[in-house]
Short mmCIF file of C-alpha atoms and ligand atoms in Angstrom, two decimals:
data_model
loop_
_atom_site.label_atom_id
_atom_site.label_comp_id
_atom_site.label_asym_id
_atom_site.label_seq_id
_atom_site.Cartn_x
_atom_site.Cartn_y
_atom_site.Cartn_z
CA MET A 222 44.67 34.62 -29.83
CA ILE A 223 42.02 35.80 -32.27
CA THR A 224 38.56 36.98 -31.22
CA VAL A 225 35.33 35.13 -31.97
CA ASP A 226 34.34 37.78 -34.54
CA GLU A 227 37.65 37.44 -36.35
CA ALA A 228 37.37 33.63 -36.28
CA ILE A 229 33.87 33.75 -37.80
CA ARG A 230 35.10 36.19 -40.43
CA ARG A 231 37.91 33.78 -41.39
CA VAL A 232 35.54 30.81 -41.52
CA LEU A 233 33.11 32.62 -43.82
CA GLU A 234 35.95 33.93 -45.99
CA ALA A 235 37.26 30.38 -46.44
CA THR A 236 33.81 28.92 -47.19
CA PRO A 237 33.50 28.14 -50.91
CA SER A 238 30.40 28.73 -53.03
CA PRO A 239 27.94 25.84 -53.19
CA ARG A 240 28.31 23.22 -55.93
CA ALA A 241 26.04 23.35 -59.01
CA PRO A 242 22.28 23.54 -58.28
CA GLU A 243 20.01 20.51 -58.59
CA ARG A 244 16.27 20.13 -59.26
CA VAL A 245 14.09 18.47 -56.65
CA SER A 246 10.39 18.05 -55.79
CA PRO A 247 8.68 20.71 -53.63
CA SER A 248 8.71 18.36 -50.62
CA ASP A 249 12.43 17.67 -51.03
CA ALA A 250 13.05 21.42 -51.34
CA LEU A 251 11.96 22.00 -47.70
CA GLY A 252 14.78 23.71 -45.79
CA ARG A 253 16.87 24.09 -48.98
CA VAL A 254 17.88 27.41 -50.55
CA LEU A 255 16.54 28.42 -53.96
CA ALA A 256 19.20 28.82 -56.63
CA GLU A 257 16.97 30.62 -59.16
CA GLN A 258 13.94 32.86 -59.28
CA ILE A 259 10.63 30.97 -59.50
CA VAL A 260 8.02 32.33 -61.89
CA SER A 261 4.49 30.90 -61.86
CA ARG A 262 3.69 28.85 -64.93
CA GLU A 263 -0.06 28.93 -64.23
CA ASP A 264 -2.95 31.01 -62.91
CA ALA A 265 -4.33 30.22 -59.47
CA PRO A 266 -7.14 29.49 -59.18
CA PRO A 267 -7.17 28.00 -62.69
CA PHE A 268 -10.93 28.77 -63.03
CA ALA A 269 -13.39 31.23 -61.47
CA ARG A 270 -14.51 29.47 -58.33
CA ALA A 271 -17.05 29.81 -55.55
CA THR A 272 -15.62 30.67 -52.14
CA MET A 273 -18.87 29.73 -50.31
CA ASP A 274 -21.67 27.21 -50.64
CA GLY A 275 -24.52 29.15 -52.27
CA TRP A 276 -26.23 30.36 -55.41
CA ALA A 277 -24.36 31.60 -58.48
CA VAL A 278 -26.45 34.51 -59.84
CA ARG A 279 -26.33 37.70 -61.91
CA VAL A 280 -26.40 41.00 -60.00
CA ALA A 281 -29.09 42.43 -62.30
CA ASP A 282 -31.46 39.66 -61.13
CA LEU A 283 -31.21 40.90 -57.52
CA GLU A 284 -32.63 44.37 -58.16
CA THR A 285 -35.76 43.63 -56.14
CA ILE A 286 -35.31 41.67 -52.92
CA PRO A 287 -36.54 39.07 -52.23
CA ALA A 288 -35.83 37.84 -55.76
CA GLU A 289 -37.37 34.62 -57.05
CA LEU A 290 -34.96 32.81 -59.42
CA LEU A 291 -35.26 29.60 -61.42
CA PHE A 292 -33.20 26.66 -60.13
CA SER A 293 -30.87 26.05 -63.12
CA GLY A 294 -28.46 23.31 -62.03
CA GLU A 295 -25.83 22.32 -59.49
CA THR A 296 -21.98 22.01 -59.46
CA PRO A 297 -20.19 20.27 -56.59
CA ALA A 298 -16.44 20.87 -56.01
CA GLY A 299 -14.37 18.89 -58.49
CA SER A 300 -16.91 19.02 -61.36
CA ALA A 301 -16.04 20.62 -64.66
CA PRO A 302 -17.50 24.14 -65.10
CA GLY A 303 -21.27 24.09 -65.74
CA ALA A 304 -23.07 25.61 -68.69
CA GLU A 305 -23.86 29.32 -69.09
CA LEU A 306 -25.95 30.79 -66.26
CA PRO A 307 -29.33 31.74 -67.76
CA SER A 308 -30.73 35.18 -67.06
CA GLY A 309 -33.18 34.95 -64.14
CA GLY A 310 -31.60 31.67 -63.03
CA ALA A 311 -29.66 30.51 -59.95
CA PHE A 312 -27.06 27.75 -60.03
CA LYS A 313 -26.23 25.85 -56.85
CA VAL A 314 -22.45 25.75 -56.26
CA MET A 315 -20.27 24.35 -53.49
CA THR A 316 -17.12 25.98 -52.06
CA GLY A 317 -14.24 25.37 -54.46
CA ALA A 318 -16.50 24.52 -57.42
CA PRO A 319 -16.19 26.33 -60.76
CA VAL A 320 -19.03 28.83 -61.25
CA PRO A 321 -20.96 28.78 -64.56
CA SER A 322 -19.98 31.48 -67.04
CA GLY A 323 -22.05 34.64 -66.60
CA THR A 324 -21.93 34.33 -62.77
CA GLU A 325 -21.43 37.70 -61.08
CA CYS A 326 -21.68 36.69 -57.43
CA VAL A 327 -22.47 33.77 -55.13
CA VAL A 328 -25.24 34.33 -52.57
CA PRO A 329 -24.56 32.25 -49.42
CA ILE A 330 -27.02 29.40 -48.95
CA GLU A 331 -28.24 30.88 -45.63
CA LYS A 332 -29.42 34.01 -47.48
CA SER A 333 -31.99 31.96 -49.43
CA GLU A 334 -35.08 29.84 -48.90
CA PRO A 335 -37.36 27.74 -51.11
CA ALA A 336 -39.85 29.86 -53.07
CA ALA A 337 -43.60 29.19 -53.18
CA PHE A 338 -43.37 27.82 -56.74
CA PRO A 339 -41.58 24.48 -57.03
CA GLY A 340 -38.32 24.81 -58.98
CA PHE A 341 -37.69 28.37 -57.77
CA ILE A 342 -35.59 29.68 -54.90
CA ARG A 343 -35.96 32.94 -53.08
CA ILE A 344 -32.85 35.14 -52.57
CA LEU A 345 -33.10 37.30 -49.45
CA ASP A 346 -30.08 39.58 -49.86
CA ALA A 347 -28.57 41.59 -52.73
CA LEU A 348 -24.78 41.34 -53.20
CA HIS A 349 -22.28 43.35 -55.22
CA ALA A 350 -20.58 41.93 -58.32
CA GLY A 351 -17.64 39.67 -57.42
CA ALA A 352 -18.91 38.71 -53.95
CA ASN A 353 -17.83 35.16 -53.00
CA VAL A 354 -16.28 34.45 -56.41
CA ALA A 355 -12.48 34.14 -56.88
CA PRO A 356 -11.77 34.87 -60.58
CA ALA A 357 -9.16 32.79 -62.44
CA GLY A 358 -5.68 34.13 -61.64
CA SER A 359 -6.89 36.21 -58.69
CA GLU A 360 -4.38 34.61 -56.26
CA VAL A 361 -1.43 34.15 -58.62
CA GLU A 362 -1.12 35.15 -62.26
CA LYS A 363 0.84 33.14 -64.76
CA GLY A 364 4.25 34.87 -65.14
CA GLU A 365 4.18 36.34 -61.61
CA ILE A 366 7.40 36.09 -59.52
CA LEU A 367 6.76 33.69 -56.63
CA PHE A 368 10.20 33.52 -54.99
CA GLU A 369 13.59 35.14 -55.41
CA PRO A 370 16.88 33.19 -55.26
CA GLY A 371 18.32 32.81 -51.76
CA ARG A 372 14.97 32.00 -50.17
CA SER A 373 14.98 29.12 -47.72
CA ILE A 374 11.92 26.98 -48.55
CA VAL A 375 9.34 26.69 -45.74
CA ALA A 376 6.19 24.55 -45.46
CA ALA A 377 3.87 27.16 -47.04
CA ASP A 378 6.24 27.39 -50.05
CA VAL A 379 6.01 23.60 -50.47
CA ALA A 380 2.21 24.03 -50.71
CA LEU A 381 2.35 26.84 -53.31
CA LEU A 382 4.95 25.06 -55.44
CA SER A 383 2.89 21.84 -55.30
CA LEU A 384 -0.33 23.69 -56.19
CA LEU A 385 1.25 25.28 -59.24
CA GLY A 386 2.96 22.14 -60.55
CA HIS A 387 6.59 23.16 -59.93
CA VAL A 388 7.92 19.61 -59.77
CA ASP A 389 11.55 20.63 -60.42
CA VAL A 390 12.55 23.25 -57.85
CA PRO A 391 16.14 24.54 -58.41
CA VAL A 392 18.00 24.39 -55.07
CA TRP A 393 21.63 24.34 -53.98
CA PRO A 394 22.94 20.87 -53.11
CA LYS A 395 23.11 19.62 -49.53
CA PRO A 396 26.60 19.92 -48.06
CA ARG A 397 28.21 16.53 -47.35
CA VAL A 398 29.41 16.44 -43.77
CA ALA A 399 31.56 13.86 -41.95
CA VAL A 400 31.64 13.63 -38.15
CA LEU A 401 34.62 12.04 -36.38
CA SER A 402 34.95 11.57 -32.61
CA THR A 403 38.42 11.05 -31.17
CA GLY A 404 39.72 9.68 -27.89
CA ASP A 405 41.05 6.44 -26.38
CA GLU A 406 38.54 6.81 -23.55
CA LEU A 407 35.52 6.52 -25.88
CA VAL A 408 33.34 3.50 -26.58
CA PRO A 409 30.40 3.68 -28.98
CA ALA A 410 27.12 4.74 -27.37
CA GLY A 411 24.37 2.22 -27.95
CA SER A 412 24.83 -0.26 -25.14
CA PRO A 413 23.17 -0.02 -21.71
CA GLU A 414 26.07 -2.05 -20.24
CA PRO A 415 28.42 0.14 -18.18
CA PRO A 416 31.56 0.89 -20.25
CA PRO A 417 34.83 -0.81 -19.15
CA PRO A 418 36.75 0.96 -16.35
CA GLY A 419 38.12 4.32 -17.45
CA LYS A 420 35.95 4.50 -20.55
CA ILE A 421 32.91 6.67 -21.33
CA ARG A 422 30.31 6.47 -24.08
CA ASN A 423 30.79 8.71 -27.10
CA SER A 424 28.20 11.46 -26.70
CA ASN A 425 29.72 14.11 -29.00
CA GLY A 426 29.28 11.98 -32.12
CA PRO A 427 25.50 11.58 -31.65
CA MET A 428 25.24 15.20 -30.43
CA LEU A 429 26.93 16.60 -33.54
CA VAL A 430 24.80 14.42 -35.84
CA ALA A 431 21.72 15.72 -33.97
CA CYS A 432 23.03 19.30 -34.21
CA LEU A 433 23.37 18.82 -37.98
CA ALA A 434 19.78 17.55 -38.19
CA SER A 435 18.48 20.58 -36.29
CA ALA A 436 20.76 23.29 -37.70
CA GLY A 437 18.14 24.56 -40.16
CA THR A 438 20.10 23.38 -43.23
CA SER A 439 19.82 19.94 -44.80
CA CYS A 440 23.08 18.01 -44.97
CA ARG A 441 24.20 14.54 -46.04
CA VAL A 442 25.82 13.29 -42.86
CA ARG A 443 28.30 10.44 -42.37
CA ASP A 444 29.24 9.45 -38.83
CA LEU A 445 32.78 8.05 -39.10
CA GLY A 446 32.71 6.75 -35.51
CA ILE A 447 35.66 6.94 -33.11
CA ALA A 448 39.36 7.41 -33.89
CA ARG A 449 41.90 6.22 -31.34
CA ASP A 450 44.55 8.64 -30.08
CA ASP A 451 47.04 7.16 -32.53
CA ALA A 452 48.51 9.21 -35.36
CA LEU A 453 48.14 6.55 -38.06
CA ALA A 454 44.63 5.42 -37.08
CA LEU A 455 43.58 9.05 -36.93
CA ARG A 456 45.00 9.86 -40.36
CA VAL A 457 43.13 6.99 -42.02
CA LEU A 458 39.81 8.34 -40.74
CA LEU A 459 40.71 11.99 -41.40
CA ARG A 460 41.54 11.07 -45.00
CA GLU A 461 38.08 9.51 -45.32
CA GLY A 462 36.37 12.58 -43.83
CA LEU A 463 38.32 14.97 -46.05
CA ARG A 464 36.41 13.60 -49.06
CA ASP A 465 33.31 15.53 -47.88
CA ASP A 466 32.55 19.28 -47.98
CA VAL A 467 32.89 19.61 -44.22
CA LEU A 468 34.77 17.48 -41.69
CA ILE A 469 33.86 17.98 -38.02
CA ILE A 470 36.20 16.40 -35.48
CA SER A 471 35.62 16.37 -31.74
CA GLY A 472 38.46 16.08 -29.24
CA GLY A 473 42.23 15.93 -29.62
CA VAL A 474 42.79 19.63 -30.38
CA SER A 475 44.07 20.79 -26.96
CA ALA A 476 47.73 21.02 -26.01
CA GLY A 477 48.09 17.58 -24.37
CA GLU A 478 50.50 14.96 -25.69
CA HIS A 479 47.56 12.82 -26.87
CA ASP A 480 46.07 15.71 -28.83
CA LEU A 481 47.20 14.63 -32.25
CA VAL A 482 44.54 16.15 -34.50
CA ALA A 483 46.35 19.34 -35.61
CA ASP A 484 49.52 17.50 -36.67
CA ALA A 485 47.57 14.70 -38.34
CA LEU A 486 45.52 17.25 -40.30
CA ARG A 487 48.67 19.05 -41.45
CA ALA A 488 50.15 15.72 -42.49
CA GLU A 489 47.03 15.18 -44.62
CA GLY A 490 47.57 18.49 -46.37
CA VAL A 491 45.13 20.63 -44.39
CA ASP A 492 46.01 24.31 -44.13
CA VAL A 493 45.26 25.23 -40.48
CA LEU A 494 43.80 28.75 -40.61
CA PHE A 495 43.50 29.22 -36.86
CA HIS A 496 43.89 27.13 -33.70
CA LYS A 497 42.72 28.84 -30.47
CA ILE A 498 40.13 31.54 -30.01
CA ALA A 499 39.65 33.97 -27.12
CA MET A 500 36.41 32.30 -26.06
CA LYS A 501 34.99 30.23 -23.21
CA PRO A 502 34.20 27.40 -23.54
CA GLY A 503 36.07 26.14 -26.58
CA LYS A 504 39.42 27.98 -26.60
CA PRO A 505 41.46 25.29 -28.48
CA LEU A 506 39.07 25.25 -31.49
CA LEU A 507 40.84 24.58 -34.79
CA PHE A 508 39.75 25.55 -38.28
CA GLY A 509 41.40 24.61 -41.54
CA ARG A 510 40.79 23.96 -45.18
CA ARG A 511 42.04 21.52 -47.77
CA GLN A 512 40.95 22.46 -51.30
CA SER A 513 37.18 22.96 -50.95
CA THR A 514 36.84 20.96 -47.70
CA LEU A 515 36.37 22.88 -44.46
CA VAL A 516 37.70 21.26 -41.29
CA PHE A 517 36.51 22.09 -37.77
CA GLY A 518 38.41 20.62 -34.82
CA LEU A 519 36.10 21.10 -31.83
CA PRO A 520 37.42 20.63 -28.28
CA GLY A 521 36.10 17.38 -26.79
CA ASN A 522 34.27 18.78 -23.79
CA PRO A 523 30.59 18.43 -24.74
CA LEU A 524 29.69 22.06 -24.14
CA SER A 525 32.79 23.26 -26.03
CA SER A 526 31.88 21.07 -29.00
CA PHE A 527 28.29 22.30 -28.86
CA VAL A 528 29.15 26.00 -28.69
CA GLY A 529 31.83 25.66 -31.39
CA PHE A 530 29.30 23.98 -33.66
CA GLN A 531 26.70 26.71 -33.11
CA LEU A 532 29.09 29.63 -33.60
CA PHE A 533 31.29 28.45 -36.45
CA VAL A 534 29.88 25.35 -38.16
CA VAL A 535 26.29 26.60 -38.54
CA PRO A 536 27.17 29.82 -40.46
CA ALA A 537 29.55 27.84 -42.71
CA LEU A 538 26.84 25.25 -43.45
CA ARG A 539 24.31 27.99 -44.24
CA ALA A 540 26.72 29.62 -46.69
CA LEU A 541 27.60 26.24 -48.24
CA SER A 542 23.87 25.57 -48.70
CA GLY A 543 23.46 28.79 -50.70
CA GLY A 544 22.34 31.00 -47.81
CA ALA A 545 23.81 34.32 -46.66
CA LYS A 546 27.38 34.48 -45.32
CA GLU A 547 26.65 35.86 -41.88
CA PRO A 548 27.27 35.06 -38.20
CA ARG A 549 24.54 33.67 -35.92
CA ALA A 550 21.92 36.30 -35.11
CA ARG A 551 22.14 37.80 -31.62
CA VAL A 552 19.11 39.37 -29.99
CA ARG A 553 18.76 41.70 -27.04
CA VAL A 554 16.51 40.41 -24.26
CA ILE A 555 16.00 41.21 -20.58
CA ALA A 556 18.23 39.51 -18.00
CA ALA A 557 16.14 37.60 -15.46
CA ASP A 558 18.97 37.66 -12.92
CA ASP A 559 22.30 39.39 -12.15
CA CYS A 560 25.21 38.45 -14.45
CA PRO A 561 28.90 38.60 -13.43
CA VAL A 562 31.59 40.66 -15.22
CA GLY A 563 33.04 39.33 -18.46
CA SER A 564 36.52 37.74 -18.43
CA ASP A 565 39.43 38.05 -20.85
CA ARG A 566 37.63 35.69 -23.25
CA GLU A 567 34.19 36.02 -24.82
CA GLU A 568 31.89 33.74 -22.82
CA TYR A 569 28.91 31.73 -24.03
CA ARG A 570 26.72 30.47 -21.24
CA PRO A 571 23.70 28.21 -21.56
CA ALA A 572 20.57 30.25 -20.87
CA ARG A 573 16.86 29.76 -20.95
CA LEU A 574 14.69 32.16 -22.95
CA PHE A 575 11.11 32.59 -21.80
CA VAL A 576 8.29 35.09 -22.21
CA ASP A 577 7.18 37.04 -19.17
CA GLY A 578 4.68 39.89 -19.33
CA GLY A 579 4.88 39.83 -23.14
CA GLU A 580 8.68 40.28 -23.18
CA TRP A 581 11.53 37.89 -23.87
CA ARG A 582 13.73 37.28 -20.85
CA ALA A 583 16.77 35.06 -20.39
CA LYS A 584 17.70 33.21 -17.23
CA SER A 585 21.26 31.99 -16.76
CA ILE A 586 21.57 28.30 -16.15
CA PRO A 587 24.03 27.56 -13.35
CA TRP A 588 26.89 25.68 -14.91
CA ARG A 589 29.65 23.56 -13.60
CA GLY A 590 32.20 23.65 -16.38
CA SER A 591 32.17 22.67 -19.97
CA ALA A 592 31.44 18.98 -19.37
CA HIS A 593 28.09 19.68 -17.80
CA LEU A 594 25.65 18.28 -20.34
CA VAL A 595 22.65 18.15 -17.99
CA ASN A 596 22.45 21.93 -17.86
CA LEU A 597 22.92 22.27 -21.60
CA CYS A 598 19.75 20.19 -21.95
CA ARG A 599 17.85 22.91 -20.07
CA ALA A 600 19.08 25.70 -22.36
CA ASN A 601 17.45 27.12 -25.47
CA ALA A 602 19.88 30.01 -25.96
CA LEU A 603 23.49 31.05 -25.38
CA HIS A 604 24.10 34.17 -23.32
CA VAL A 605 26.96 36.15 -24.89
CA MET A 606 29.28 37.91 -22.39
CA SER A 607 31.79 39.97 -24.30
CA ILE A 608 35.40 40.43 -23.14
CA GLY A 609 35.61 42.64 -20.06
CA ALA A 610 31.86 43.36 -20.07
CA PRO A 611 30.66 45.06 -16.85
CA ALA A 612 28.43 43.15 -14.43
CA VAL A 613 24.78 43.32 -15.39
CA LYS A 614 21.88 43.73 -12.96
CA ALA A 615 18.65 41.77 -13.35
CA ALA A 616 16.12 43.54 -15.66
CA SER A 617 18.94 45.04 -17.81
CA PRO A 618 19.38 44.13 -21.47
CA ILE A 619 21.73 41.27 -22.43
CA GLU A 620 22.57 39.58 -25.74
CA VAL A 621 21.69 35.97 -26.51
CA ILE A 622 21.86 33.62 -29.48
CA PRO A 623 18.55 31.73 -29.63
CA LEU A 624 19.03 28.05 -30.37
CA GLY A 625 15.51 27.22 -31.54
CA GLY A 626 13.21 24.63 -30.01
CA SER A 627 12.00 24.95 -26.46
CA PRO A 628 13.19 22.16 -24.18
CA PRO A 629 11.34 21.66 -20.89
CA ALA A 630 12.46 23.80 -17.94
P1 AMP B 971 39.88 16.44 -25.47
O1 AMP B 971 39.40 17.64 -26.18
O2 AMP B 971 40.14 15.29 -26.40
O3 AMP B 971 41.08 16.77 -24.61
O4 AMP B 971 38.72 15.98 -24.48
C1 AMP B 971 38.27 16.83 -23.45
C2 AMP B 971 37.25 16.14 -22.60
O5 AMP B 971 36.12 15.83 -23.38
C3 AMP B 971 37.70 14.82 -22.00
O6 AMP B 971 37.15 14.72 -20.70
C4 AMP B 971 37.09 13.81 -22.90
O7 AMP B 971 36.86 12.59 -22.27
C5 AMP B 971 35.78 14.48 -23.29
N1 AMP B 971 35.36 13.99 -24.60
C6 AMP B 971 36.13 14.01 -25.70
N2 AMP B 971 35.45 13.47 -26.74
C7 AMP B 971 34.24 13.12 -26.26
C8 AMP B 971 33.11 12.51 -26.85
N3 AMP B 971 33.09 12.18 -28.15
N4 AMP B 971 32.03 12.28 -26.08
C9 AMP B 971 32.05 12.62 -24.78
N5 AMP B 971 33.08 13.20 -24.16
C10 AMP B 971 34.18 13.43 -24.90
MG1 MG B 972 40.99 13.45 -26.32
#
């Protein structure tokens, strides 16, 4: 049996490069990976602008304080730049408004008062040149590098790209992913009526679609529903799923006589690259490839499917989306309770990360086997127990894979 590290290495080695880049709007680029460097086509701000409500003045006119200056006009935000600022004059400007040419600083409105003569204002404080004025190009200069390729676009990037008119952001395409649930015991979820005797609702299908939506990479997902434990029925749906970049199957990969997925995949021309990993839960996990399509056969137990998705499918999706080819990040945190010795397989246990006294701690969630969904709902991390690891006392360091989000305790 191969180790988890070796399995991840084989998955990443088999993962092809993304298809050709496409150009999308800044909003559609959210969560996507840049395929090219982005260079600003414009200055920001595009004009010298006031950063406070106040008086646009020349520094030389503030030599004696208080200074009495002639009211020379007014520019609210959104107006075109005003005329030249006359010497000895003060121009009223609002935050974000263009300042008239000749402006050297903006004196905040609260540092002024009406002068005795009508039409004049009195400035109560001298300021240095440049105070409260953002010159054109002071935030971003035309030709400046904004982002390098490989960056995953976040909300602030959407703002900057929108501000600067980058309407055609080059990103790698979204991987197309098919999800197939298998098992004669399954009925579609979506009815409150109790399922017929011996049947259960399909929870892995909706879980895997939700995992894809929250994996941090955008995908085009097709839920192919449920395949019966019947070789021909299975092959029809596998053939459909193999048209996508990634096919994720749940169930039917163990050693039972109704576990038909491995043979059906081979019959469809899939090269099975491994089947079984020294891990718990999820030992019978299968991985294969047909041309550029990656195939993951996840064991049907909900926790096994979940852990298999996090460990193997997420890194493959990130690489397929143009991101780095690397395993899930593990972080060292403090154990909130004692942990038992590791077994002969690498174990992944649901855990809850929380902050206590300014430090991250992880509490094990008691689990009752790999079908125990209720406890998975309480987890926001997986505690990694390597093969043969010694028992760990509370307050010692342990390794976890954070899952993101923070479900209620
Ligand atoms: P299998 O991997 O097909 O042997 O299934 C292992 C266990 O997981 C069995 O108890 C199945 O009933 C359960 N299981 C398989 N597929 C699903 C699914 N889509 N939703 C919920 N439970 C499932
Ligand atoms: Mg089954």
